[in-house]
Coordinates of C-alpha atoms and ligand atoms in Angstrom, one line a residue:
M1 CA 140.2 73.8 75.7
S2 CA 138.8 70.4 74.0
P3 CA 139.1 66.9 75.4
V4 CA 142.1 64.7 74.2
R5 CA 143.0 61.0 74.6
V6 CA 146.5 60.9 76.1
A7 CA 147.9 57.0 75.1
T8 CA 148.7 54.6 77.7
R9 CA 150.0 51.3 79.3
P10 CA 148.8 49.3 82.5
F11 CA 150.6 49.5 85.4
P12 CA 150.5 46.1 87.3
G13 CA 148.8 45.9 90.8
Q14 CA 147.3 48.8 90.5
K15 CA 144.8 46.7 93.1
P16 CA 142.5 49.0 95.3
G17 CA 142.9 47.5 99.0
T18 CA 140.6 47.4 102.0
S19 CA 139.7 51.4 101.4
G20 CA 140.8 52.4 98.1
L21 CA 144.8 52.7 96.2
R22 CA 147.1 54.0 98.8
K23 CA 151.6 54.4 97.7
P24 CA 154.0 56.0 97.7
V25 CA 153.5 59.8 96.9
A26 CA 156.6 58.9 94.6
V27 CA 154.6 56.3 93.0
F28 CA 151.1 58.6 92.2
R29 CA 153.9 61.1 90.3
E30 CA 155.0 58.8 87.6
P31 CA 153.2 59.3 84.7
G32 CA 150.4 58.4 83.8
Y33 CA 149.7 56.5 87.1
L34 CA 147.1 58.6 88.8
E35 CA 145.3 59.0 85.4
N36 CA 145.3 55.8 84.2
F37 CA 143.0 55.8 88.1
V38 CA 141.1 58.0 87.8
Q39 CA 140.0 56.6 83.8
A40 CA 140.2 53.5 84.9
I41 CA 137.2 55.0 88.0
F42 CA 135.0 56.6 85.1
N43 CA 135.5 53.6 82.7
A44 CA 134.2 51.0 85.4
T45 CA 131.3 52.8 86.1
G46 CA 129.3 53.8 82.8
G47 CA 131.4 56.7 82.4
G48 CA 131.3 60.4 82.7
E49 CA 128.7 61.8 80.6
G50 CA 126.0 63.8 82.8
R51 CA 127.4 63.0 86.5
S52 CA 127.8 64.7 88.8
L53 CA 131.3 64.5 91.7
V54 CA 132.7 64.7 94.8
L55 CA 135.8 66.0 94.9
G56 CA 138.5 66.6 98.2
G57 CA 140.5 65.4 100.0
D58 CA 142.9 64.9 103.3
G59 CA 145.3 68.0 102.6
R60 CA 148.3 66.1 102.5
F61 CA 151.3 66.8 99.6
F62 CA 149.9 66.3 96.4
N63 CA 146.4 66.6 96.7
R64 CA 146.3 70.2 95.2
E65 CA 147.8 68.6 92.1
A66 CA 145.5 65.4 92.6
V67 CA 142.8 67.8 91.7
Q68 CA 143.5 70.0 89.4
R69 CA 144.2 66.9 87.1
I70 CA 141.1 65.2 88.5
L71 CA 139.5 68.0 87.7
R72 CA 141.1 68.3 83.8
M73 CA 139.9 64.7 84.0
A74 CA 136.4 64.7 84.1
A75 CA 135.5 67.6 82.0
A76 CA 137.2 65.5 79.6
N77 CA 135.1 62.4 80.7
G78 CA 131.8 65.3 80.2
V79 CA 131.0 65.3 83.7
R80 CA 128.4 67.9 84.0
R81 CA 129.4 69.0 88.0
V82 CA 131.6 69.2 90.5
I83 CA 131.1 69.8 94.4
L84 CA 134.4 70.4 95.8
G85 CA 135.5 71.5 98.5
R86 CA 137.6 74.7 99.2
G87 CA 141.4 74.3 99.7
G88 CA 140.8 70.3 97.7
L89 CA 139.8 69.8 101.1
L90 CA 137.2 67.4 102.4
S91 CA 137.4 65.1 105.3
T92 CA 136.1 61.6 104.2
P93 CA 132.8 61.2 106.5
A94 CA 132.4 65.3 105.2
A95 CA 132.7 63.4 101.0
S96 CA 130.2 61.3 102.3
C97 CA 127.7 63.4 103.9
L98 CA 127.6 65.8 100.3
I99 CA 127.5 63.7 98.1
R100 CA 123.9 61.9 99.7
K101 CA 122.4 65.5 100.6
Y102 CA 123.8 66.7 97.0
A103 CA 122.2 63.1 95.4
T104 CA 125.6 63.4 93.3
D105 CA 126.9 59.9 91.2
G106 CA 129.4 59.7 93.4
G107 CA 132.9 61.1 94.7
I108 CA 136.5 60.7 94.2
I109 CA 138.5 61.1 98.1
L110 CA 142.3 62.1 98.2
S111 CA 143.4 60.5 100.8
A112 CA 145.9 58.1 102.3
S113 CA 144.1 58.3 106.0
H114 CA 146.3 58.2 109.1
N115 CA 149.4 56.7 106.3
P116 CA 152.2 59.5 106.6
G117 CA 152.2 62.0 104.0
G118 CA 154.7 64.2 102.2
P119 CA 156.9 63.8 99.6
E120 CA 158.5 60.7 101.3
G121 CA 155.2 59.7 102.3
D122 CA 151.9 57.8 101.5
F123 CA 149.1 59.2 99.3
G124 CA 145.7 57.2 97.7
I125 CA 142.7 57.4 96.2
K126 CA 139.7 56.1 96.7
F127 CA 135.7 56.2 95.2
N128 CA 133.0 56.1 96.7
G129 CA 128.9 55.9 95.1
D130 CA 126.1 57.9 95.5
N131 CA 124.8 55.9 98.7
G132 CA 128.3 57.9 99.9
G133 CA 130.1 54.9 100.9
P134 CA 133.4 53.7 99.3
A135 CA 132.7 50.9 96.5
T136 CA 131.8 47.9 96.8
E137 CA 133.3 44.7 96.6
S138 CA 132.2 44.2 92.7
V139 CA 132.7 47.7 91.1
T140 CA 136.3 47.6 93.3
G141 CA 136.7 44.6 91.0
R142 CA 135.4 46.0 88.2
I143 CA 138.2 49.5 88.3
Y144 CA 141.0 46.8 89.1
T145 CA 140.0 45.0 85.6
A146 CA 140.2 48.6 83.8
T147 CA 143.1 50.1 85.5
Q148 CA 144.6 46.7 83.4
E149 CA 143.0 47.0 80.6
I150 CA 143.1 50.9 79.9
D151 CA 145.3 52.4 76.7
H152 CA 144.2 55.9 76.8
Y153 CA 143.1 58.5 79.7
L154 CA 141.0 62.0 78.8
T155 CA 142.4 65.0 79.8
L156 CA 141.8 69.1 78.6
D157 CA 144.5 70.4 76.5
T158 CA 145.0 73.4 79.1
A159 CA 147.0 73.7 81.5
Q160 CA 144.1 75.8 83.1
T161 CA 144.0 76.1 87.1
V162 CA 140.9 76.2 88.7
D163 CA 141.1 78.4 91.9
I164 CA 140.2 76.1 94.3
D165 CA 140.9 78.4 97.1
C166 CA 137.8 80.6 96.4
E167 CA 134.1 79.3 97.1
G168 CA 131.4 79.5 94.3
P169 CA 131.1 78.5 90.8
Q170 CA 133.1 78.3 88.3
H171 CA 134.2 76.6 85.1
L172 CA 136.0 74.6 83.6
G173 CA 135.2 74.1 79.6
G174 CA 131.9 73.0 79.8
M175 CA 132.0 71.0 83.2
H176 CA 130.7 73.2 86.5
I177 CA 132.2 73.1 89.4
E178 CA 131.0 74.6 92.6
V179 CA 133.3 75.6 95.2
V180 CA 132.3 74.9 98.7
D181 CA 133.2 74.7 103.0
P182 CA 134.2 71.7 103.2
V183 CA 132.8 72.4 107.3
G184 CA 129.0 74.2 107.0
D185 CA 127.1 71.4 105.5
Y186 CA 128.4 68.3 107.4
A187 CA 128.1 70.3 111.2
D188 CA 124.6 71.1 109.9
L189 CA 123.7 66.8 109.6
L190 CA 126.0 66.8 112.9
S191 CA 123.8 69.1 114.8
T192 CA 120.9 66.8 113.8
Q193 CA 121.8 63.8 115.6
F194 CA 123.4 64.6 118.9
D195 CA 121.7 67.0 121.8
F196 CA 123.8 69.9 121.1
A197 CA 122.6 72.0 124.2
A198 CA 123.6 69.5 126.6
I199 CA 127.0 69.0 125.0
G200 CA 126.8 72.7 125.2
K201 CA 126.0 73.0 129.0
L202 CA 129.0 69.8 129.6
L203 CA 131.8 71.8 128.1
A204 CA 130.7 75.2 130.2
N205 CA 130.7 72.8 132.9
P206 CA 134.2 74.5 134.7
R207 CA 135.4 71.0 136.2
F208 CA 134.9 69.4 132.8
H209 CA 138.1 69.6 130.9
M210 CA 139.1 68.1 127.3
C211 CA 141.0 68.3 124.8
F212 CA 140.4 66.9 120.8
D213 CA 143.9 66.3 118.6
A214 CA 143.6 67.0 115.0
M215 CA 147.2 65.6 114.3
H216 CA 147.5 68.0 111.4
A217 CA 145.5 66.7 110.1
V218 CA 141.8 67.5 107.9
T219 CA 139.3 67.2 111.2
G220 CA 141.1 70.7 112.5
P221 CA 138.6 72.9 110.6
Y222 CA 135.7 70.8 111.8
A223 CA 136.2 70.1 115.3
R224 CA 137.2 74.7 115.2
E225 CA 134.1 74.9 114.5
I226 CA 132.0 71.9 115.7
L227 CA 133.4 72.2 118.7
E228 CA 134.6 75.4 119.4
Q229 CA 132.5 77.8 118.0
R230 CA 129.2 76.0 117.7
L231 CA 129.6 74.3 121.6
G232 CA 131.4 76.9 123.5
A233 CA 134.6 74.6 123.7
A234 CA 137.1 77.0 125.3
V235 CA 139.7 77.7 122.6
G236 CA 143.0 75.4 122.2
T237 CA 140.0 73.1 123.4
V238 CA 141.4 71.9 119.7
I239 CA 145.2 70.9 119.3
N240 CA 147.1 70.8 115.8
A241 CA 144.1 71.5 114.3
T242 CA 146.1 73.5 110.8
P243 CA 145.8 70.6 108.4
L244 CA 149.4 71.1 107.1
E245 CA 150.6 68.3 104.4
D246 CA 153.1 66.0 106.5
F247 CA 151.0 66.1 109.3
G248 CA 153.8 68.1 110.8
G249 CA 156.0 65.5 109.8
H250 CA 154.4 63.0 112.4
H251 CA 151.8 59.3 111.3
P252 CA 147.9 60.7 111.2
D253 CA 147.6 57.4 113.5
P254 CA 145.0 57.9 116.3
N255 CA 146.9 55.5 118.3
L256 CA 148.7 55.5 122.2
A257 CA 151.8 56.2 120.1
H258 CA 150.9 58.7 117.8
A259 CA 149.1 60.9 119.5
A260 CA 151.9 61.4 122.0
E261 CA 151.1 65.7 122.8
L262 CA 147.4 64.0 124.0
V263 CA 148.1 61.7 126.0
A264 CA 151.1 63.8 127.5
R265 CA 147.8 66.4 127.8
M266 CA 145.7 64.3 129.1
N267 CA 148.3 62.9 132.5
G268 CA 150.0 66.6 133.0
D269 CA 149.6 68.8 135.8
A270 CA 145.5 70.0 135.2
P271 CA 145.1 66.1 133.4
L272 CA 141.5 66.2 131.3
A273 CA 138.6 64.7 131.9
F274 CA 138.3 63.5 128.5
G275 CA 140.4 63.2 125.1
A276 CA 140.2 62.4 121.8
A277 CA 141.8 61.9 118.5
S278 CA 141.5 61.5 114.9
D279 CA 143.5 60.5 112.0
G280 CA 144.5 61.9 108.3
D281 CA 140.6 61.8 106.4
G282 CA 138.7 62.3 109.8
D283 CA 136.7 58.9 109.3
R284 CA 139.5 57.4 113.0
N285 CA 138.8 57.5 116.0
M286 CA 140.5 57.4 119.8
V287 CA 138.3 58.5 122.6
L288 CA 140.1 58.2 126.2
A289 CA 139.6 58.4 129.3
S290 CA 140.8 60.0 132.7
G291 CA 143.9 57.9 132.8
L292 CA 142.6 55.0 130.5
F293 CA 141.5 54.7 126.6
I294 CA 138.9 52.9 125.9
N295 CA 138.8 49.6 123.2
P296 CA 136.4 50.9 120.3
C297 CA 135.4 47.3 120.6
D298 CA 134.4 48.4 123.7
S299 CA 133.6 52.0 122.8
L300 CA 130.9 50.4 119.4
A301 CA 129.8 48.0 122.5
I302 CA 129.0 51.0 125.4
M303 CA 127.2 53.1 122.2
A304 CA 125.0 50.2 121.4
A305 CA 124.3 49.7 125.2
N306 CA 123.7 53.4 125.2
A307 CA 121.8 54.8 121.4
H308 CA 118.2 55.3 123.4
R309 CA 119.5 57.8 124.9
I310 CA 121.3 59.8 122.0
P311 CA 118.8 61.8 119.5
A312 CA 119.6 60.3 116.7
F313 CA 118.7 56.4 117.9
A314 CA 115.9 57.3 120.7
G315 CA 113.5 54.9 118.6
G316 CA 116.2 51.9 119.9
L317 CA 118.4 50.5 117.1
P318 CA 117.3 47.4 113.9
G319 CA 120.6 45.8 114.3
V320 CA 124.3 46.4 114.4
A321 CA 127.1 45.1 113.4
R322 CA 130.8 44.4 113.6
S323 CA 133.7 43.9 111.3
M324 CA 134.6 40.2 112.3
P325 CA 138.0 41.5 113.9
T326 CA 136.1 43.1 116.0
S327 CA 135.9 41.4 119.4
R328 CA 132.2 40.1 120.7
A329 CA 131.6 43.1 123.1
V330 CA 128.8 44.5 121.2
D331 CA 127.1 40.7 120.1
R332 CA 126.3 40.8 123.7
V333 CA 124.7 44.1 124.0
A334 CA 123.5 43.1 120.6
A335 CA 121.6 39.4 122.4
A336 CA 120.3 42.2 125.8
L337 CA 118.0 43.9 123.5
D338 CA 117.1 40.9 120.9
I339 CA 118.2 42.4 118.2
P340 CA 120.5 41.1 115.2
C341 CA 124.6 41.4 114.8
Y342 CA 126.0 41.2 111.7
E343 CA 129.9 39.7 111.4
T344 CA 131.4 41.5 108.3
P345 CA 134.9 41.3 106.8
T346 CA 137.1 44.1 107.9
G347 CA 136.5 47.1 105.3
W348 CA 133.9 50.2 106.0
K349 CA 132.4 48.2 102.2
F350 CA 130.7 45.8 104.1
F351 CA 128.2 48.0 106.4
G352 CA 126.4 49.6 103.1
N353 CA 124.5 47.3 102.5
L354 CA 122.8 46.8 105.6
L355 CA 122.8 50.8 106.9
D356 CA 121.5 51.1 102.8
A357 CA 118.7 48.3 103.5
G358 CA 117.9 49.8 107.4
R359 CA 119.4 46.3 108.9
I360 CA 121.3 48.4 110.9
R361 CA 122.2 51.5 111.7
L362 CA 125.2 51.0 113.9
C363 CA 128.7 50.2 113.4
G364 CA 132.5 49.7 113.9
E365 CA 135.5 48.0 113.4
E366 CA 138.5 47.8 116.2
S367 CA 140.4 49.7 113.3
F368 CA 139.3 52.7 115.9
G369 CA 136.6 53.1 113.6
T370 CA 132.7 53.6 114.2
G371 CA 129.7 55.2 112.5
A372 CA 125.9 55.3 112.5
D373 CA 123.9 55.4 109.7
H374 CA 123.9 59.4 108.9
V375 CA 126.8 59.0 106.1
R376 CA 128.8 55.9 104.6
E377 CA 131.4 56.0 106.1
K378 CA 133.1 56.0 109.6
D379 CA 133.2 59.5 111.6
G380 CA 135.6 60.0 113.8
L381 CA 134.1 63.4 115.5
W382 CA 130.6 61.6 115.2
A383 CA 132.3 59.7 117.6
V384 CA 133.7 62.4 120.0
L385 CA 130.5 64.1 120.0
F386 CA 128.3 60.6 120.8
W387 CA 131.2 59.8 123.7
L388 CA 129.9 63.6 124.8
N389 CA 126.6 62.8 124.8
L390 CA 126.6 60.2 126.5
I391 CA 128.9 61.7 129.2
A392 CA 126.4 64.7 129.3
E393 CA 123.5 63.1 129.9
L394 CA 124.4 60.6 131.9
Q395 CA 126.2 63.1 134.1
R396 CA 128.5 60.5 134.5
P397 CA 132.6 60.7 133.0
A398 CA 133.6 58.4 130.7
R399 CA 135.8 56.4 132.9
S400 CA 133.1 54.8 134.9
I401 CA 130.2 54.7 132.2
L402 CA 133.1 52.1 130.7
R403 CA 134.0 50.1 134.3
E404 CA 130.0 50.1 134.5
H405 CA 129.3 48.6 131.6
W406 CA 131.8 46.0 131.9
L407 CA 129.9 45.3 135.4
R408 CA 127.2 44.8 133.3
F409 CA 127.8 42.7 130.5
G410 CA 131.6 41.5 131.0
R411 CA 135.0 43.0 129.5
D412 CA 136.7 41.4 126.7
Y413 CA 140.2 41.9 126.1
F414 CA 140.8 43.0 122.7
T415 CA 144.2 43.2 121.8
R416 CA 146.3 43.3 117.7
H417 CA 149.3 42.8 117.1
D418 CA 151.2 44.0 113.6
Y419 CA 153.7 42.7 112.1
E420 CA 155.1 45.4 109.2
G421 CA 156.8 45.6 106.8
V422 CA 157.4 41.3 106.2
D423 CA 158.8 39.8 103.5
S424 CA 155.3 39.0 101.4
G425 CA 156.6 36.1 100.2
A426 CA 156.7 35.0 103.9
A427 CA 153.8 35.9 105.0
D428 CA 152.3 34.7 101.9
A429 CA 153.4 31.7 103.1
L430 CA 152.9 31.0 106.5
V431 CA 149.3 32.3 106.1
E432 CA 148.8 29.3 102.8
D433 CA 150.3 27.4 106.1
L434 CA 147.7 27.6 108.7
R435 CA 145.1 27.4 106.0
A436 CA 146.3 24.1 105.2
R437 CA 146.5 23.0 108.8
L438 CA 142.9 24.3 109.7
P439 CA 140.6 21.1 109.1
A440 CA 143.8 19.2 111.2
L441 CA 143.7 21.7 114.2
P442 CA 140.5 20.6 116.8
G443 CA 141.1 19.0 119.7
Q444 CA 145.0 19.9 119.2
V445 CA 146.8 21.8 122.1
F446 CA 149.3 25.0 121.8
G447 CA 150.3 26.4 124.9
G448 CA 148.3 24.8 127.7
L449 CA 145.4 25.9 125.2
T450 CA 143.0 23.0 123.4
V451 CA 141.2 23.9 120.3
A452 CA 138.2 24.7 120.0
S453 CA 137.3 24.6 115.8
A454 CA 139.4 26.2 113.1
D455 CA 138.2 28.3 109.9
E456 CA 138.8 30.5 107.0
F457 CA 135.8 33.5 107.4
A458 CA 133.8 34.4 104.1
Y459 CA 131.0 36.7 104.4
T460 CA 128.1 36.5 102.2
D461 CA 126.0 40.2 101.7
P462 CA 122.5 39.3 103.5
V463 CA 121.6 42.5 100.9
T464 CA 122.6 41.8 97.7
G465 CA 123.7 37.4 97.9
E466 CA 127.5 38.3 96.8
T467 CA 130.0 36.1 98.5
S468 CA 133.1 37.7 99.4
V469 CA 135.9 34.4 100.4
G470 CA 139.7 34.7 102.9
Q471 CA 138.2 37.4 104.4
G472 CA 140.9 35.4 107.5
L473 CA 141.8 32.3 108.9
R474 CA 140.0 32.0 112.9
V475 CA 141.5 29.7 115.6
Q476 CA 138.9 29.8 119.0
F477 CA 140.0 28.0 121.8
S478 CA 138.7 25.8 123.9
N479 CA 138.5 28.6 127.0
G480 CA 137.1 30.8 125.0
G481 CA 140.0 32.9 123.7
R482 CA 139.8 33.6 120.1
A483 CA 142.8 34.6 117.4
V484 CA 142.6 35.8 113.9
L485 CA 145.0 36.8 111.0
R486 CA 145.1 37.8 108.1
L487 CA 146.9 40.4 105.9
S488 CA 146.3 44.0 105.8
G489 CA 144.4 45.9 102.1
T490 CA 146.2 48.8 103.1
G491 CA 150.0 48.7 103.6
T492 CA 152.6 50.4 101.1
A493 CA 156.1 48.6 101.6
G494 CA 156.0 45.1 102.2
A495 CA 153.0 43.4 103.9
T496 CA 151.0 43.2 107.4
L497 CA 150.6 40.5 109.2
R498 CA 147.7 41.5 111.8
V499 CA 147.3 39.3 114.3
Y500 CA 143.4 40.1 116.6
L501 CA 142.9 38.5 120.2
D502 CA 140.1 38.3 122.3
S503 CA 138.8 36.8 125.3
Y504 CA 136.6 37.0 127.3
Q505 CA 136.4 38.1 131.4
R506 CA 133.1 38.1 133.9
D507 CA 134.9 37.9 136.5
P508 CA 134.2 41.1 138.1
A509 CA 137.6 40.6 140.1
L510 CA 139.8 40.6 136.8
L511 CA 138.2 42.7 135.2
D512 CA 140.6 45.4 136.0
M513 CA 144.0 43.4 133.7
Q514 CA 146.7 45.0 131.5
P515 CA 145.8 43.3 128.3
Q516 CA 148.4 42.2 127.3
K517 CA 148.5 40.3 130.5
A518 CA 145.3 39.4 130.8
L519 CA 146.0 37.9 126.9
A520 CA 149.0 36.3 127.3
P521 CA 148.0 32.3 128.0
L522 CA 146.0 33.4 124.0
I523 CA 149.9 34.9 122.3
A524 CA 151.6 32.4 123.9
A525 CA 148.9 29.7 122.6
V526 CA 149.5 31.9 118.5
E527 CA 152.9 31.7 118.3
A528 CA 153.1 28.0 119.3
L529 CA 151.0 27.3 116.8
V530 CA 152.1 29.4 113.4
D531 CA 155.7 30.6 114.3
I532 CA 155.0 34.4 113.7
R533 CA 158.6 35.3 115.2
G534 CA 160.4 32.5 113.7
R535 CA 159.1 32.7 110.4
L536 CA 159.0 36.7 110.1
Q537 CA 162.4 36.7 111.7
R538 CA 160.9 39.4 114.0
E539 CA 162.0 39.6 117.9
G540 CA 157.9 40.8 117.6
P541 CA 155.1 42.3 116.9
D542 CA 155.4 46.1 115.8
V543 CA 152.6 47.7 116.7
I544 CA 150.6 46.4 119.7
T545 CA 147.0 47.7 120.2
Ligands
G1P1 C1 142.3 49.2 108.1 C2 141.3 48.1 108.8 C3 140.7 48.2 108.5 C4 140.4 49.1 107.8 C5 141.1 49.8 106.8 C6 140.7 51.2 106.1 O1 143.1 47.9 106.9 O2 142.1 47.1 109.6 O3 139.8 48.1 109.5 O4 138.6 49.6 107.8 O5 142.5 50.2 108.1 O6 141.0 51.9 107.2 P1 143.9 46.6 107.0 O7 145.1 47.2 106.4 O8 144.0 45.6 107.5 O9 143.4 46.0 105.8
ZN2 ZN1 140.5 57.5 107.4

């Protein structure tokens, strides 16, 4: 069995977005498409010779096939060692954990996150560096350049497949493959972060009922091991626990619309005290208290305010970070704790340098992503355990923890309106026009609200000094409301416009409004400012979070 060069040509637009390269399965099945991107990873990162890699994915359709192809390519590129999750499975945070624990040179994760799977669904691939985190902006740029310059890739002249379902050592050509239990190391790591004895006691309390919805995605085996086996939650606490190639035909997207079964159980005959769900690759989380949904922006703020109660953070926090469109709830906590709060562009990669430098230990995004320095990815189950640890420690239900937080810090009402699959040209023109108008906006009135300031977000990494421009248009109104508009970097069909809206409320009598109602004046002002519906030919947003 020896390496062969296969001639190929660049595919236009193989540009990784916010979280790797994500396309319909049909595109990934075009001859050479997957291979070009994988070869580009090697070409852009100094080649595969002598390297070690972690490999695994969320189990969606094409995962197993892609694993075999990547193994052959890795061997042909001279990779020395691959740590592979059994069955080709690894959640994104578990992959990050393995890269760090076994000090590999990086990892390749196969996932299109919360996008639907199956032959008609999406597939994705991302590269993580040796710190366990998503490739930095500069590495991502080099990978893209390599995809556009490629003329051949390397693979083996064999159709031999590796038995990826059998744990233990294997060989392919000169490459050593270690097939590992995808769950064990990650579960061990989480057990060092939290008070498992206290959580176990909470779960044993007959009055505390919870449900975790794995949405037929990768977290099923993780949640079963951690919640049901190690923490002793009742069998059946984890629902939809078997990973399926098409996620049972659903979107593995933990929000109120897609986690319908969980929502129904929360409000069923025997209402639950706590509910949670995670996405396709296990990095997102949704947390539900009885009768209400805890916005991820509030969740991050509550974690920051209570971190000292959790074993991993007993010594306090050096700083925190949030993505720019995330509400400023955590900023208020950081100010009270007198620690820095960094504001980064959308996407987890920007947190990595801050975590590596020890400037922050906790960070999050409005898009159901929360995490800490135990790995370099957002981590769904970690967030769930944080909440359980907090409920156990405070001996109070999630609902009252949330209310008390608002009473102390005020409430940042937040919502995100997504316009999906819109015409790319129309979306680009909308953004360009608004960008051109930004300097003239201050002082102008829209829907009764006066613009206080307007700009386009740019970020200079305080650790590396690298600057990222074009990270979202921001309009601040004089009533304290803020609107952010940006185009998604993860969509696979047309363009997705995201409109983020937030507004601060201190009045204790006004803390329990419906967010859409509380934000109605701001929503109207943005519509008057941009005419989104007219320009995109839509009646309204496709998804409201
Ligand atoms: C979306 C989210 C972003 C998240 C990313 C990967 O990216 O908005 O916060 O980091 O998915 O999970 P977008 O489609 O907005 O570029
Ligand atoms: Zn994800």
